[in-house]
Tab-separated table of C-alpha atoms in Angstrom:
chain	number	residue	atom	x	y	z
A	26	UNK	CA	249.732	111.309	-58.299
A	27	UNK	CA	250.075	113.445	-55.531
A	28	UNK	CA	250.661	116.856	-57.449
A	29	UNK	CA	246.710	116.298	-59.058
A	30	UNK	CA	245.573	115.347	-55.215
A	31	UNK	CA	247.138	118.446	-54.500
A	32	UNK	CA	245.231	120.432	-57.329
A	33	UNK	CA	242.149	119.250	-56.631
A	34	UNK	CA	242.329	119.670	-52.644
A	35	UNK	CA	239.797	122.188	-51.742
A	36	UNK	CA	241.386	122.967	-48.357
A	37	UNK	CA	245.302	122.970	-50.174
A	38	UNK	CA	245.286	127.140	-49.827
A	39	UNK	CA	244.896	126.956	-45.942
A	40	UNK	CA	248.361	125.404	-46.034
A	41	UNK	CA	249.899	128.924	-46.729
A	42	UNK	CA	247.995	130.680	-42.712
A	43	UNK	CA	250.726	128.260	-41.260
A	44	UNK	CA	254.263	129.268	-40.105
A	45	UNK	CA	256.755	127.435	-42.387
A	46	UNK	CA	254.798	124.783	-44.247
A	47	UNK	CA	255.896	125.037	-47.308
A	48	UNK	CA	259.368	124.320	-45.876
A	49	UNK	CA	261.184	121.441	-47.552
A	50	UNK	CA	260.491	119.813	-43.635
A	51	UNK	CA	258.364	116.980	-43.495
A	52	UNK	CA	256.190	117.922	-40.447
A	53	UNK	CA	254.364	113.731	-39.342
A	54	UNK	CA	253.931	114.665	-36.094
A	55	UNK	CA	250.773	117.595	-35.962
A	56	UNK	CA	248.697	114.745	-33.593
A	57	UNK	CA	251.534	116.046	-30.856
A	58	UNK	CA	252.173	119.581	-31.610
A	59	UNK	CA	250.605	121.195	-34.267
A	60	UNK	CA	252.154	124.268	-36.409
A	61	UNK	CA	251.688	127.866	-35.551
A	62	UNK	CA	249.488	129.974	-37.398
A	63	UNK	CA	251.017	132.850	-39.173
A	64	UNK	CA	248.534	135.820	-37.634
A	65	UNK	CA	249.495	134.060	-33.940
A	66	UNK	CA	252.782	135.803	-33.586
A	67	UNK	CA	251.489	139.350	-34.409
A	68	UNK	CA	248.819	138.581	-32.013
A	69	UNK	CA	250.556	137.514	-28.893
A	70	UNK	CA	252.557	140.584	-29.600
A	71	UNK	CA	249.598	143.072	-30.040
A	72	UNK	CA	248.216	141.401	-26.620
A	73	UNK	CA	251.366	142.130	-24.729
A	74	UNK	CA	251.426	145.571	-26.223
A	75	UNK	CA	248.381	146.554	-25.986
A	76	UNK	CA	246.224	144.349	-23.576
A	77	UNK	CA	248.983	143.009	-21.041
A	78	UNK	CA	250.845	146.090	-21.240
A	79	UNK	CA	247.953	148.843	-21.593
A	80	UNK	CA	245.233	147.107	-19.415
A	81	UNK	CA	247.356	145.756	-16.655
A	82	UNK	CA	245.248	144.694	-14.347
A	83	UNK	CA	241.900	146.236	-15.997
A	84	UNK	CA	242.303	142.713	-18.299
A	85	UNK	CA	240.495	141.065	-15.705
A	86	UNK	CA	237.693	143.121	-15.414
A	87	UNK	CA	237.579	143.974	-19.227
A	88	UNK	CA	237.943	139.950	-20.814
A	89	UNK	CA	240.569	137.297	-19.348
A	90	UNK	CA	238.089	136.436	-16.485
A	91	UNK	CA	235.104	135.120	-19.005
A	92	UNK	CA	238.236	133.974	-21.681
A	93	UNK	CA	237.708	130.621	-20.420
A	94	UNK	CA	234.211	130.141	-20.865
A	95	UNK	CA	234.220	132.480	-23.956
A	96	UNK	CA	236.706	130.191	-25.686
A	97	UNK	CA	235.267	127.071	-23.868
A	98	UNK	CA	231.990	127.848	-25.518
A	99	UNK	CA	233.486	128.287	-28.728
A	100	UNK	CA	235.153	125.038	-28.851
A	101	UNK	CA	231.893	123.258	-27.676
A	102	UNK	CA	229.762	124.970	-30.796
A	103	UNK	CA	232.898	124.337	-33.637
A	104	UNK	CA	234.440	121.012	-32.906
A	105	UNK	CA	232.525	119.374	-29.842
A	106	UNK	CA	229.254	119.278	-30.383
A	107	UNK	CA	228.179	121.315	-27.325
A	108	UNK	CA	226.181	123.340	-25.999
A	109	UNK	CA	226.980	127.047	-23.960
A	110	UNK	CA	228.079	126.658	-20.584
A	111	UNK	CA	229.411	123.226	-20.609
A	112	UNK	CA	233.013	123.348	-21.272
A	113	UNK	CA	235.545	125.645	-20.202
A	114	UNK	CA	239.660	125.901	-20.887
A	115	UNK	CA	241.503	125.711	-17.709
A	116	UNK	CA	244.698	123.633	-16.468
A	117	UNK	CA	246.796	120.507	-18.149
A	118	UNK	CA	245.034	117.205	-19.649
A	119	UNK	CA	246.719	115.775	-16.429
A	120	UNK	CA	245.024	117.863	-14.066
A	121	UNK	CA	241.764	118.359	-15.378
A	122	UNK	CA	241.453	114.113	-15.629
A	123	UNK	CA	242.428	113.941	-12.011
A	124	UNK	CA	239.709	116.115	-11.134
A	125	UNK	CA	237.218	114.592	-13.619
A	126	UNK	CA	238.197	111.245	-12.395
A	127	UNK	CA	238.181	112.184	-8.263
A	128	UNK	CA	234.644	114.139	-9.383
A	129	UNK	CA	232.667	111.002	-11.203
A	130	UNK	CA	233.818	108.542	-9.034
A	131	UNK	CA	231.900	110.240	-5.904
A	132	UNK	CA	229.175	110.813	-7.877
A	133	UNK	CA	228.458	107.111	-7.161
A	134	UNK	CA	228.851	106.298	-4.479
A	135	UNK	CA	228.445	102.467	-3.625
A	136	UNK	CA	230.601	101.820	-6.571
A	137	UNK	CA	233.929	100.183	-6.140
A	138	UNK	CA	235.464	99.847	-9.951
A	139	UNK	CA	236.676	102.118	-12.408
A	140	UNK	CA	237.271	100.410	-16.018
A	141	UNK	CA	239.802	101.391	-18.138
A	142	UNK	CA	241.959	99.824	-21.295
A	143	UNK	CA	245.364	99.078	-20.872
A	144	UNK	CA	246.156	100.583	-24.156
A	145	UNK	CA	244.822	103.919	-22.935
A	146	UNK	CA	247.270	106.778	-23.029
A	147	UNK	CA	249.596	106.549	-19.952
A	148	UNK	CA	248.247	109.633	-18.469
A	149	UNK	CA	244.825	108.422	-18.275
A	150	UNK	CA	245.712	104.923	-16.872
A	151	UNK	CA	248.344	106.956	-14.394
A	152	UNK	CA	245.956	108.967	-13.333
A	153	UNK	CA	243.417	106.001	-12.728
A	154	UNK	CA	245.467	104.251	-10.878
A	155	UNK	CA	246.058	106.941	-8.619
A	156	UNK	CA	242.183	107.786	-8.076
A	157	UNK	CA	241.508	104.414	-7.592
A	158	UNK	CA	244.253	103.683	-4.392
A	159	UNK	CA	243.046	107.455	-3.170
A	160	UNK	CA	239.657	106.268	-2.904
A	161	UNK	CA	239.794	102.387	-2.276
A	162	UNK	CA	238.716	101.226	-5.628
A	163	UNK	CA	239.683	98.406	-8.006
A	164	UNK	CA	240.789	99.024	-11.454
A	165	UNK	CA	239.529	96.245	-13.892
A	166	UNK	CA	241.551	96.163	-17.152
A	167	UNK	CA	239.974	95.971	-20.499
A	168	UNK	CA	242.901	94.220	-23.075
A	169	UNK	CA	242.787	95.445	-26.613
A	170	UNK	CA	244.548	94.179	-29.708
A	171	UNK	CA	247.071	96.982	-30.010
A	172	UNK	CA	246.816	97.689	-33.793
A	173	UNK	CA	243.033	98.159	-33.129
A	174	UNK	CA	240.310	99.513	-29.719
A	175	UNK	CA	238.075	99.345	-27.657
A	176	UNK	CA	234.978	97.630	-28.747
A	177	UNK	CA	231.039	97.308	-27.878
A	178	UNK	CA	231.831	93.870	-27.048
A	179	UNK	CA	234.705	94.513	-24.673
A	180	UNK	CA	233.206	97.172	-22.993
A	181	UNK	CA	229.843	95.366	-22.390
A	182	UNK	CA	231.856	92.470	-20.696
A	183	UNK	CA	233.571	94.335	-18.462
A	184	UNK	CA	231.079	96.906	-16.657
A	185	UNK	CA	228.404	96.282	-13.918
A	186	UNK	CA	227.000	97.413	-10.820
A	187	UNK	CA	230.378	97.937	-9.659
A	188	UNK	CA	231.226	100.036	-12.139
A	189	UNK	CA	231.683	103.548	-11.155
A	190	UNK	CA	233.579	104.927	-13.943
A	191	UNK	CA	234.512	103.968	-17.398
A	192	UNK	CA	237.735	106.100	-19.009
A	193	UNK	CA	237.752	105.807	-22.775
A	194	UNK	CA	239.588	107.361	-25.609
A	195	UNK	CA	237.868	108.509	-28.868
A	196	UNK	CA	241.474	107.413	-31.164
A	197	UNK	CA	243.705	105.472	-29.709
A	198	UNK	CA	246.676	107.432	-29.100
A	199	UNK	CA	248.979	104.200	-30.817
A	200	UNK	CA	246.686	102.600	-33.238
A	201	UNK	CA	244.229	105.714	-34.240
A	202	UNK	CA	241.327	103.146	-33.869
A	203	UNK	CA	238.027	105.578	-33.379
A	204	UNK	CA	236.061	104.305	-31.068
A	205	UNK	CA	232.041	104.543	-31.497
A	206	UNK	CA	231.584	106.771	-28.926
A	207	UNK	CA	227.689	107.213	-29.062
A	208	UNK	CA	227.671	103.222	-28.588
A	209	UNK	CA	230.457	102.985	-26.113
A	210	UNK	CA	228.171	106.002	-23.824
A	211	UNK	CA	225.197	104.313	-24.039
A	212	UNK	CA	226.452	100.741	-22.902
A	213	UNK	CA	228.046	102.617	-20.034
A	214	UNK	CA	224.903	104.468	-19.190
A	215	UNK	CA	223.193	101.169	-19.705
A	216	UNK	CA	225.445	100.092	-16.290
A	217	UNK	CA	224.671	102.858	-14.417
A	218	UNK	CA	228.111	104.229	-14.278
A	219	UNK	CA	229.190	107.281	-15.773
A	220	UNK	CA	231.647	107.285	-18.628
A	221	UNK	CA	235.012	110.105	-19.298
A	222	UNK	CA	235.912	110.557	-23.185
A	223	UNK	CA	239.779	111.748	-23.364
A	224	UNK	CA	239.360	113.629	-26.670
A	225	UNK	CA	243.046	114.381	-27.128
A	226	UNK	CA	243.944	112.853	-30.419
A	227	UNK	CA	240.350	113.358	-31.974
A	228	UNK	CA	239.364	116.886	-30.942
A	229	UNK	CA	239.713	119.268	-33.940
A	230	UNK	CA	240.563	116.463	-36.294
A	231	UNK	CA	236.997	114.011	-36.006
A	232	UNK	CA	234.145	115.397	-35.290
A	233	UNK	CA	232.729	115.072	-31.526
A	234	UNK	CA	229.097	115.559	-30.849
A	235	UNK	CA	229.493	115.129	-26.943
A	236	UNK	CA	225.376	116.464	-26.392
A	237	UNK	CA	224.098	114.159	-28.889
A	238	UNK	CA	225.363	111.387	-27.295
A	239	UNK	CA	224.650	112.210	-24.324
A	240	UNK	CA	228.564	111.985	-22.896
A	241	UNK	CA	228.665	112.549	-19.266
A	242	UNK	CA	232.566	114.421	-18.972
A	243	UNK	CA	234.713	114.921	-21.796
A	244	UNK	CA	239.036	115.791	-21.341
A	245	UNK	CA	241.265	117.166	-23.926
A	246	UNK	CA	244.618	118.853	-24.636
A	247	UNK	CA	244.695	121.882	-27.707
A	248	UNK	CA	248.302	121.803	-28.689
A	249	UNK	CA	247.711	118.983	-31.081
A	250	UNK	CA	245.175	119.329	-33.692
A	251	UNK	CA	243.971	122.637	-32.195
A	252	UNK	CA	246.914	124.258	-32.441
A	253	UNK	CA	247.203	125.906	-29.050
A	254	UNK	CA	251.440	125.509	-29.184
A	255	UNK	CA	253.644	123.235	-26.441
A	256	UNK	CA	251.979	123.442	-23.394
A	257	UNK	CA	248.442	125.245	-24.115
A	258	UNK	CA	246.005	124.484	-21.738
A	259	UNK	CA	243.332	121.309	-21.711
A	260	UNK	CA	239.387	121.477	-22.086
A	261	UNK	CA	237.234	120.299	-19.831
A	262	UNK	CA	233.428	119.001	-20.735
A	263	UNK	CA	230.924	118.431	-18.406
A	264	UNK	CA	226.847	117.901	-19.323
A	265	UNK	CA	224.698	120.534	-18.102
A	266	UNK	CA	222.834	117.660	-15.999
A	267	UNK	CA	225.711	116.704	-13.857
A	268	UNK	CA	226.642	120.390	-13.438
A	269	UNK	CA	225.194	120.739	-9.734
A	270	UNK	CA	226.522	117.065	-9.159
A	271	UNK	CA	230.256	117.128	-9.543
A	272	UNK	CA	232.259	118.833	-7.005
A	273	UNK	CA	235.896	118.303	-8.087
A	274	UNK	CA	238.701	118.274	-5.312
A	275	UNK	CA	240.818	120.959	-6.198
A	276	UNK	CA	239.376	123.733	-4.318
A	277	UNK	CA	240.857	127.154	-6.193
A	278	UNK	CA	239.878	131.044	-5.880
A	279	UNK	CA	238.308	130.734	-9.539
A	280	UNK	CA	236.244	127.980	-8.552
A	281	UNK	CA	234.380	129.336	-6.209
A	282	UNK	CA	231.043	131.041	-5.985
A	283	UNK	CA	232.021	134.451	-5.553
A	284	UNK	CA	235.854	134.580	-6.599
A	285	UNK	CA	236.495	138.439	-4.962
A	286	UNK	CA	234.783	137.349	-1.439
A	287	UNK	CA	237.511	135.870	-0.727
A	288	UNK	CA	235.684	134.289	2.427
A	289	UNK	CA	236.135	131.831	5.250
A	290	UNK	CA	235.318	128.656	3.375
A	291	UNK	CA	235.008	127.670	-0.191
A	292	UNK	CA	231.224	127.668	-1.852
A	293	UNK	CA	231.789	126.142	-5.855
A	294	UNK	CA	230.557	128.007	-8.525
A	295	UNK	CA	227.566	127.201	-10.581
A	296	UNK	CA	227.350	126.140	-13.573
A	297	UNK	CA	231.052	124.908	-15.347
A	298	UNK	CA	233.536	127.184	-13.964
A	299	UNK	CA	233.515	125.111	-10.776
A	300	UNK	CA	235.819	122.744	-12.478
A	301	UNK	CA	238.812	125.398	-12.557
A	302	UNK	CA	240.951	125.964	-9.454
A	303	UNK	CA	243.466	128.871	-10.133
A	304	UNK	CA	244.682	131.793	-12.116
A	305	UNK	CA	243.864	130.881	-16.011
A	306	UNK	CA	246.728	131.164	-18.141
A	307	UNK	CA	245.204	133.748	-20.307
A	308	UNK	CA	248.226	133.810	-22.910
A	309	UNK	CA	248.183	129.783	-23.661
A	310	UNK	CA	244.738	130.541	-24.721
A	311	UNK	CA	245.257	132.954	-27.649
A	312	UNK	CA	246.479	130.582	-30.209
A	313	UNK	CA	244.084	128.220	-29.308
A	314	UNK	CA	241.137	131.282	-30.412
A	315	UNK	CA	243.338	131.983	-33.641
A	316	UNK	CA	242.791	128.108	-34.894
A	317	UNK	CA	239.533	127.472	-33.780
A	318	UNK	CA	238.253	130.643	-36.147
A	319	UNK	CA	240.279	128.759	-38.825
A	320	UNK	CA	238.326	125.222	-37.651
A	321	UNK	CA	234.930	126.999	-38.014
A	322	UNK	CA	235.879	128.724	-41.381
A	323	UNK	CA	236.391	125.334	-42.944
A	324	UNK	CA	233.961	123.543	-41.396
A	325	UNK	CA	234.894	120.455	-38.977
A	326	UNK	CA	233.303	118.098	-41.851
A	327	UNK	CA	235.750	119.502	-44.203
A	328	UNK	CA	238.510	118.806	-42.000
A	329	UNK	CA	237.694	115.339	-41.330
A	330	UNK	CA	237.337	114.952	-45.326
A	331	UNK	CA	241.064	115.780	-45.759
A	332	UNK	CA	241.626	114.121	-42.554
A	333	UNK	CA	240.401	110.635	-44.461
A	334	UNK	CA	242.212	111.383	-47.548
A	335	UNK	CA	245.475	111.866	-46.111
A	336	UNK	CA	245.615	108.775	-44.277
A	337	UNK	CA	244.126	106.714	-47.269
A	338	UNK	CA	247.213	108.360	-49.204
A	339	UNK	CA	249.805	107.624	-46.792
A	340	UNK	CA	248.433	103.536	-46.347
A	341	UNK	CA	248.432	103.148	-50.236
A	342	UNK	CA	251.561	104.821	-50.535
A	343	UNK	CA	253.087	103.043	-48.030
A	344	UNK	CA	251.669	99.500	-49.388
A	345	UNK	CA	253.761	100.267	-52.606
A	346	UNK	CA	256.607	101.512	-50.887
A	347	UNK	CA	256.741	100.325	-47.637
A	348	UNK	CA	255.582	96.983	-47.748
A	349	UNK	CA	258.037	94.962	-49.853
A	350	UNK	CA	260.444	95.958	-46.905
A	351	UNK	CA	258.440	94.088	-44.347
A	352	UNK	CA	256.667	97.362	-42.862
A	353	UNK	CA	253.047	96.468	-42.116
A	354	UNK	CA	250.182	98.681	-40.734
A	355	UNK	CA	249.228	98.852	-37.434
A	356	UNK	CA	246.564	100.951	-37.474
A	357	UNK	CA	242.790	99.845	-38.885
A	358	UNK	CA	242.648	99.741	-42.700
A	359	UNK	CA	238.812	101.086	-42.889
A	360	UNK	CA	239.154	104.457	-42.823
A	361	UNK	CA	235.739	104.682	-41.156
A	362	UNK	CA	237.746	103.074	-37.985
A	363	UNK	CA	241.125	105.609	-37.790
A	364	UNK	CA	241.457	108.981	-36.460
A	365	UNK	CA	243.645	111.694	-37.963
A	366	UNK	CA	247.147	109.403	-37.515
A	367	UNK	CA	248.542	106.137	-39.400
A	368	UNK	CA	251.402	103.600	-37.177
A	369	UNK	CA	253.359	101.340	-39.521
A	370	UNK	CA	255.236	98.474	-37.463
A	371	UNK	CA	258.971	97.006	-38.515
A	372	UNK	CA	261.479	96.182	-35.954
A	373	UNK	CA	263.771	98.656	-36.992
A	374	UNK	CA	261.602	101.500	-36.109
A	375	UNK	CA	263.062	103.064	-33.518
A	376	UNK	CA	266.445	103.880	-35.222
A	377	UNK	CA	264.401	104.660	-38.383
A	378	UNK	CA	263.041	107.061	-36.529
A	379	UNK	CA	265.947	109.303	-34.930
A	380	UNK	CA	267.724	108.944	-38.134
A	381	UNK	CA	264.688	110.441	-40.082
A	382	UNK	CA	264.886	113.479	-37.788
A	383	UNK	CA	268.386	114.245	-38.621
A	384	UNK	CA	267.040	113.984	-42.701
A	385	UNK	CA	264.258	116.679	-41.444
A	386	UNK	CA	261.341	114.253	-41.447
A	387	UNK	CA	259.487	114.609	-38.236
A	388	UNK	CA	257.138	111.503	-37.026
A	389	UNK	CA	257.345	109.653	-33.665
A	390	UNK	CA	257.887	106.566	-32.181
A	391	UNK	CA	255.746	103.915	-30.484
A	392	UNK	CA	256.191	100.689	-28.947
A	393	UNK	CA	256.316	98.042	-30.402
A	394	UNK	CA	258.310	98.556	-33.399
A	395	UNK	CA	255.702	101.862	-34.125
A	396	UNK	CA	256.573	104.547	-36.573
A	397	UNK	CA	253.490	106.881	-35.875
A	398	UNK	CA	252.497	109.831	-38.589
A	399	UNK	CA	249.742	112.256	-37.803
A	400	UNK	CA	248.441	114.555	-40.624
A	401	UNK	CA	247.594	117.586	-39.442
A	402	UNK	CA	244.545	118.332	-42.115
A	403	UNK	CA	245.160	121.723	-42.967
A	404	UNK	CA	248.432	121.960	-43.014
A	405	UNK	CA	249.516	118.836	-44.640
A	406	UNK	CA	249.400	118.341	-48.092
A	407	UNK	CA	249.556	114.673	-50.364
A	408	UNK	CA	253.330	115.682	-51.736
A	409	UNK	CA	254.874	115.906	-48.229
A	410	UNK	CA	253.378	112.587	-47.189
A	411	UNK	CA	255.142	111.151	-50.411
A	412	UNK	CA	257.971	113.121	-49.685
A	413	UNK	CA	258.372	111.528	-45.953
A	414	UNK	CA	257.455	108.272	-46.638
A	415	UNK	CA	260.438	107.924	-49.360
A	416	UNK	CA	262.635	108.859	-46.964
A	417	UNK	CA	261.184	106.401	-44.726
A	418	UNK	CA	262.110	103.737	-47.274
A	419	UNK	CA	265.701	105.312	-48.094
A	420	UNK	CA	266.240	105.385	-43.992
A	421	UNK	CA	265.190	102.280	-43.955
A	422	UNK	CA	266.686	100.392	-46.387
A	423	UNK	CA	269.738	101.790	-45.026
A	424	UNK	CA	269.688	100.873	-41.604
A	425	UNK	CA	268.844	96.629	-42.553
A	426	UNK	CA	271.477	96.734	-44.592
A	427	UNK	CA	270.162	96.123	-48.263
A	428	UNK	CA	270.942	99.059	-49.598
């Protein structure tokens, strides 16, 4: 069955623009690092020819200094839903929450609560925890069923007029449940409290439209779906209304008013670039550029389409397969509800897991008991999920014995 999904897959020729994936590897894990684009190499190495090495220091002047709006802009229009001058590449998913977090919270003032799930990636609840003893505040926990979300209903119970801040993910990093952002935003707004969408496991992979529904501040990494490679740096969002209102704390050359002045004290920019702080890494970006021109090619819509199909594949195939041996799904079964991963649970997991990467089938692990796959859209295809989840079911039956 897989060879005719295969056939008829209108996005299967991408599949060859990647580095290696028609290698006999089974690549699961493209929601934490995704493959390399073949023109990438050849462009790094024109840029340190050519640009790096010719330009020097003219770069500046020439391109890198704009490169983080230019790009930012371009991820806004393809995958975000966003308009100009609202988003902008600068450091790590870690930083740019801190500052997004420290930022919101003294926008309102008066406010003593930040609301967060405790099934939120650890960053995000690290990082809110952090803010909130900084700046005297009380955390107050929303508790999810971990195979699902966050839900209208959990979010309306737990905000107020305390609430200054309410940190959501789009898909749950474990489960892949996609939250309904638009209705999630305006319950928030409804509070009075300002809401940050950490888009990291749903930007490039679901569509966003971040004006439309009128999100306030919007985090992401673009190594995973975007393509960026390990370590490429994070996205920022911010709505053109709150522009003049956030003043994040880390106070950098870049950010500033008039970056060359070099003055006494520090004035923040207008307008987005206020929300970087130093030197952008201008060769972490380049990859990012080379996917994005590949996102908008296709057509975010399109990618979500595959996006659906793989996941549908890989929860019927694992039914069949998977199920007889106890594995069940811990992810949502309406593909309306996932994001671009699937997490079957079975106690054995974690060992299934290491020994699958010495077989050269690459997912990852999650507690509890989580064997997480993310399909990359375009460059996955049906026959390597098949291909994986066999081998989840020969590693398997091997390590309970009943082989």
């Amino acid at each position: 069955m897989n060879a005719a999904l295969d056939a008829a897959d209108p996005l299967a020729a991408y599949r060859d623009r990647f580095v290696a994936a028609e290698s006999p590897l089974v690549y699961f894990d493209g929601n934490s690092l995704g493959r390399p684009l073949k023109v990438t190499g050849p462009r790094l190495a024109e840029f340190v020819e050519a640009e790096w090495g010719g330009r020097l220091i003219r770069g500046w002047d020439e391109s890198w200094f704009e490169l983080p709006s230019t790009i930012g802009d371009d991820l806004g229009r393809i995958v975000l839903g966003a308009a100009p001058g609202q988003t902008i590449i600068g450091d790590s998913t870690t930083v740019l929450l801190y500052k997004s977090m420290r930022a919101a919270v003294a926008a309102r003032p008066g406010r003593t609560e930040i609301v967060i799930d405790r099934d939120n990636f650890p960053t995000d609840r690290y990082v809110a925890q952090g803010v909130a003893e900084e700046c005297g505040l009380t955390l107050r926990w929303i508790d999810v069923d971990l195979t699902a979300g966050v839900t209208a209903d959990l979010v309306e119970a737990a905000v107020g007029p305390a609430t200054a801040l309410v940190v959501l993910s789009q898909v749950a990093y474990r489960s892949a449940w996609l939250s309904d952002l638009p209705e999630l935003t305006r319950i928030v707004h409804d509070a009075g409290a300002l809401v940050l969408w950490d888009l990291c496991h749903s930007a490039g992979s679901v569509p966003v439209q971040l004006d439309a529904a009128d999100v306030d501040i919007a985090v992401g990494c673009t190594y995973k779906y975007l393509n960026g490679g390990p370590g490429s740096p994070a996205f920022v969002y911010v709505a053109e209304r709150l522009l003049d209102k956030l003043f994040q704390p880390i106070r950098g050359w870049i950010g500033a008013d008039d970056p060359f002045l070099m003055g006494p004290t520090y004035v923040p920019a207008t307008g987005i670039r206020r929300m970087l702080s130093g030197t952008p890494p201008i060769i972490g970006m380049l990859a990012l550029q080379d996917m994005l021109g590949l996102i908008d090619e296709v057509g975010v819509d399109a990618v979500r389409a595959k996006s659906l199909a793989l996941t549908s594949y890989a929860v019927e195939v694992a039914d069949e397969l998977l199920g007889p041996a106890g594995v069940v799904l811990a992810s949502p079964r309406d593909p309306a509800l996932r994001g671009g991963h699937v997490t079957f649970n079975h106690p054995l997991m974690r060992e299934v897991t290491a020994a699958l990467w010495e077989r050269d089938v690459i997912p990852d692990y999650r507690d509890p008991h989580g064997l997480r796959i993310g399909l990359s859209p375009l460059s996955t295809s049906f026959g390597e999920v098949e291909r994986g989840l066999e081998t989840v079911l020969s590693v398997l039956t091997d390590a309970s014995g009943t082989g």
